[in-house]
Tab-separated table of C-alpha atoms in Angstrom:
chain	number	residue	atom	x	y	z
A	1	MET	CA	-27.591	30.558	-36.625
A	2	ARG	CA	-29.544	31.357	-33.448
A	3	LEU	CA	-30.948	27.809	-33.292
A	4	THR	CA	-27.451	26.358	-33.666
A	5	LEU	CA	-26.058	28.518	-30.841
A	6	THR	CA	-29.012	27.733	-28.591
A	7	THR	CA	-28.654	24.006	-29.279
A	8	ALA	CA	-24.920	24.186	-28.650
A	9	LEU	CA	-25.468	26.085	-25.401
A	10	PHE	CA	-27.975	23.528	-24.117
A	11	SER	CA	-25.630	20.712	-25.143
A	12	VAL	CA	-22.776	22.254	-23.163
A	13	ILE	CA	-24.957	22.949	-20.104
A	14	GLY	CA	-26.545	19.494	-20.253
A	15	GLY	CA	-23.159	17.822	-20.730
A	16	ALA	CA	-21.685	19.739	-17.790
A	17	ALA	CA	-24.626	18.809	-15.565
A	18	PHE	CA	-24.317	15.156	-16.621
A	19	ALA	CA	-20.562	15.170	-15.917
A	20	ALA	CA	-21.044	16.871	-12.547
A	21	ALA	CA	-23.694	14.368	-11.516
A	22	HIS	CA	-21.479	11.423	-12.449
A	23	ALA	CA	-18.279	12.955	-11.088
A	24	MET	CA	-19.771	12.767	-7.596
A	25	ALA	CA	-20.925	9.156	-7.842
A	26	PRO	CA	-19.448	7.412	-4.782
A	27	ALA	CA	-16.439	5.299	-5.686
A	28	ILE	CA	-13.242	3.872	-4.253
A	29	GLU	CA	-10.026	2.856	-6.011
A	30	ALA	CA	-7.149	0.859	-4.520
A	31	ALA	CA	-4.626	-1.745	-5.611
A	32	ASP	CA	-2.982	-4.729	-3.951
A	33	GLN	CA	-0.326	-3.332	-1.607
A	34	SER	CA	2.189	-4.028	1.104
A	35	VAL	CA	0.838	-3.602	4.632
A	36	GLU	CA	4.136	-4.110	6.444
A	37	ASN	CA	4.133	-0.392	7.368
A	38	GLY	CA	0.802	-0.858	9.199
A	39	VAL	CA	-1.208	1.190	6.702
A	40	VAL	CA	-3.772	0.443	3.989
A	41	SER	CA	-4.316	3.130	1.346
A	42	ALA	CA	-6.972	3.979	-1.217
A	43	SER	CA	-5.630	5.881	-4.217
A	44	LYS	CA	-8.946	7.715	-4.750
A	45	ILE	CA	-12.271	8.037	-2.975
A	46	VAL	CA	-15.328	9.945	-4.161
A	47	ALA	CA	-18.016	10.567	-1.547
A	48	GLU	CA	-21.239	12.571	-1.535
A	49	GLN	CA	-20.718	13.486	2.123
A	50	ASN	CA	-18.062	13.401	4.819
A	51	GLY	CA	-17.556	9.861	6.031
A	52	TRP	CA	-15.075	7.064	6.461
A	53	LEU	CA	-12.747	4.774	4.566
A	54	VAL	CA	-13.314	1.477	6.375
A	55	VAL	CA	-11.127	-1.589	5.870
A	56	HIS	CA	-12.833	-4.925	6.542
A	57	ARG	CA	-11.355	-8.389	6.453
A	58	THR	CA	-12.955	-10.527	3.744
A	59	ASP	CA	-12.404	-13.774	1.879
A	60	SER	CA	-13.434	-15.471	-1.362
A	61	GLU	CA	-17.111	-15.146	-0.350
A	62	MET	CA	-16.682	-11.327	-0.514
A	63	LYS	CA	-18.670	-10.628	2.651
A	64	PRO	CA	-17.458	-7.762	4.853
A	65	GLY	CA	-15.848	-9.084	8.018
A	66	PRO	CA	-14.391	-7.370	11.074
A	67	VAL	CA	-13.045	-3.820	10.731
A	68	VAL	CA	-9.233	-3.660	10.825
A	69	ALA	CA	-8.728	0.034	9.960
A	70	HIS	CA	-10.604	3.255	9.280
A	71	ALA	CA	-9.844	6.855	8.333
A	72	PRO	CA	-11.984	9.969	7.850
A	73	ILE	CA	-12.778	11.144	4.323
A	74	ARG	CA	-14.150	14.421	2.997
A	75	LYS	CA	-17.090	15.087	0.759
A	76	GLY	CA	-15.954	15.142	-2.855
A	77	GLU	CA	-12.840	13.537	-4.299
A	78	THR	CA	-9.908	12.667	-2.062
A	79	THR	CA	-6.685	10.984	-3.148
A	80	ASP	CA	-4.179	8.892	-1.209
A	81	VAL	CA	-6.285	8.130	1.862
A	82	ALA	CA	-4.371	6.087	4.457
A	83	ALA	CA	-5.945	4.052	7.266
A	84	ILE	CA	-3.775	2.752	10.117
A	85	LEU	CA	-4.289	-0.945	10.812
A	86	THR	CA	-5.559	-1.799	14.291
A	87	GLU	CA	-4.865	-5.536	13.868
A	88	ASP	CA	-2.156	-7.612	12.259
A	89	VAL	CA	-2.764	-8.305	8.580
A	90	ALA	CA	-0.604	-10.891	6.812
A	91	ALA	CA	0.518	-10.997	3.200
A	92	GLY	CA	-2.178	-12.819	1.229
A	93	ASP	CA	-5.060	-11.590	3.412
A	94	MET	CA	-7.982	-10.128	1.457
A	95	LEU	CA	-9.192	-6.696	2.536
A	96	MET	CA	-12.404	-4.920	1.551
A	97	LEU	CA	-12.011	-1.133	1.407
A	98	MET	CA	-15.416	0.462	1.759
A	99	VAL	CA	-16.989	3.927	1.953
A	100	HIS	CA	-19.071	4.489	5.092
A	101	ALA	CA	-21.258	7.473	6.011
A	102	GLU	CA	-20.866	9.796	8.981
A	103	GLU	CA	-24.440	9.596	10.185
A	104	GLY	CA	-26.719	7.886	12.633
A	105	GLY	CA	-24.262	7.864	15.492
A	106	MET	CA	-24.079	9.813	18.706
A	107	GLU	CA	-21.011	11.930	17.778
A	108	THR	CA	-19.737	13.530	14.609
A	109	GLY	CA	-16.100	12.757	13.878
A	110	ILE	CA	-16.033	9.584	15.983
A	111	PHE	CA	-16.172	6.282	14.109
A	112	GLU	CA	-19.036	4.376	15.766
A	113	TYR	CA	-19.691	1.487	13.380
A	114	THR	CA	-19.600	-2.125	14.495
A	115	LEU	CA	-20.308	-4.988	12.090
A	116	GLY	CA	-23.988	-4.898	11.144
A	117	ALA	CA	-24.765	-1.610	12.938
A	118	LYS	CA	-26.531	1.383	11.392
A	119	GLU	CA	-24.247	4.029	12.964
A	120	ASP	CA	-21.674	5.276	10.443
A	121	GLY	CA	-22.783	2.435	8.178
A	122	PRO	CA	-21.774	1.563	4.624
A	123	ILE	CA	-22.847	3.629	1.630
A	124	ARG	CA	-24.831	1.824	-1.059
A	125	VAL	CA	-25.519	2.867	-4.638
A	126	ASP	CA	-28.442	1.073	-6.268
A	127	GLY	CA	-28.231	-1.492	-3.454
A	128	ASP	CA	-24.523	-2.221	-3.961
A	129	LEU	CA	-21.788	-1.430	-1.450
A	130	VAL	CA	-19.253	1.186	-2.535
A	131	MET	CA	-16.145	-0.952	-2.121
A	132	THR	CA	-13.146	-2.645	-3.671
A	133	VAL	CA	-11.185	-5.707	-2.587
A	134	ILE	CA	-7.402	-5.881	-2.440
A	135	THR	CA	-4.880	-8.472	-1.350
A	136	ALA	CA	-2.250	-7.563	1.230
A	137	GLN	CA	1.290	-8.092	-0.055
């Protein structure tokens, strides 16, 4: 009986640790959406640190282009994150929503990234950008 309880206890602890480790894996979720209100939203973002939701223009080549919106995000899981567009985006335009860090810049809380810069740059997991692509409606 003692072996069974000990095994069960380690299974629960190990399972909880595994779930906690994977619950914090950086991720972003969003769907195609209307941008006529001047806003792009992510339905859910998971980040290991405070940072930024950054909206880049993109196309069928799936390379991040110029930034057209950004919004601060908190460490952990955040839902319904809205970024105000700073440029016109037309229906049919492809947008890459990406998680960026809040590090390497001169000021905390000020978005300092420019395309290709290291300041407040994109988060990568196993070499891959944490991003999703949507189409403006």
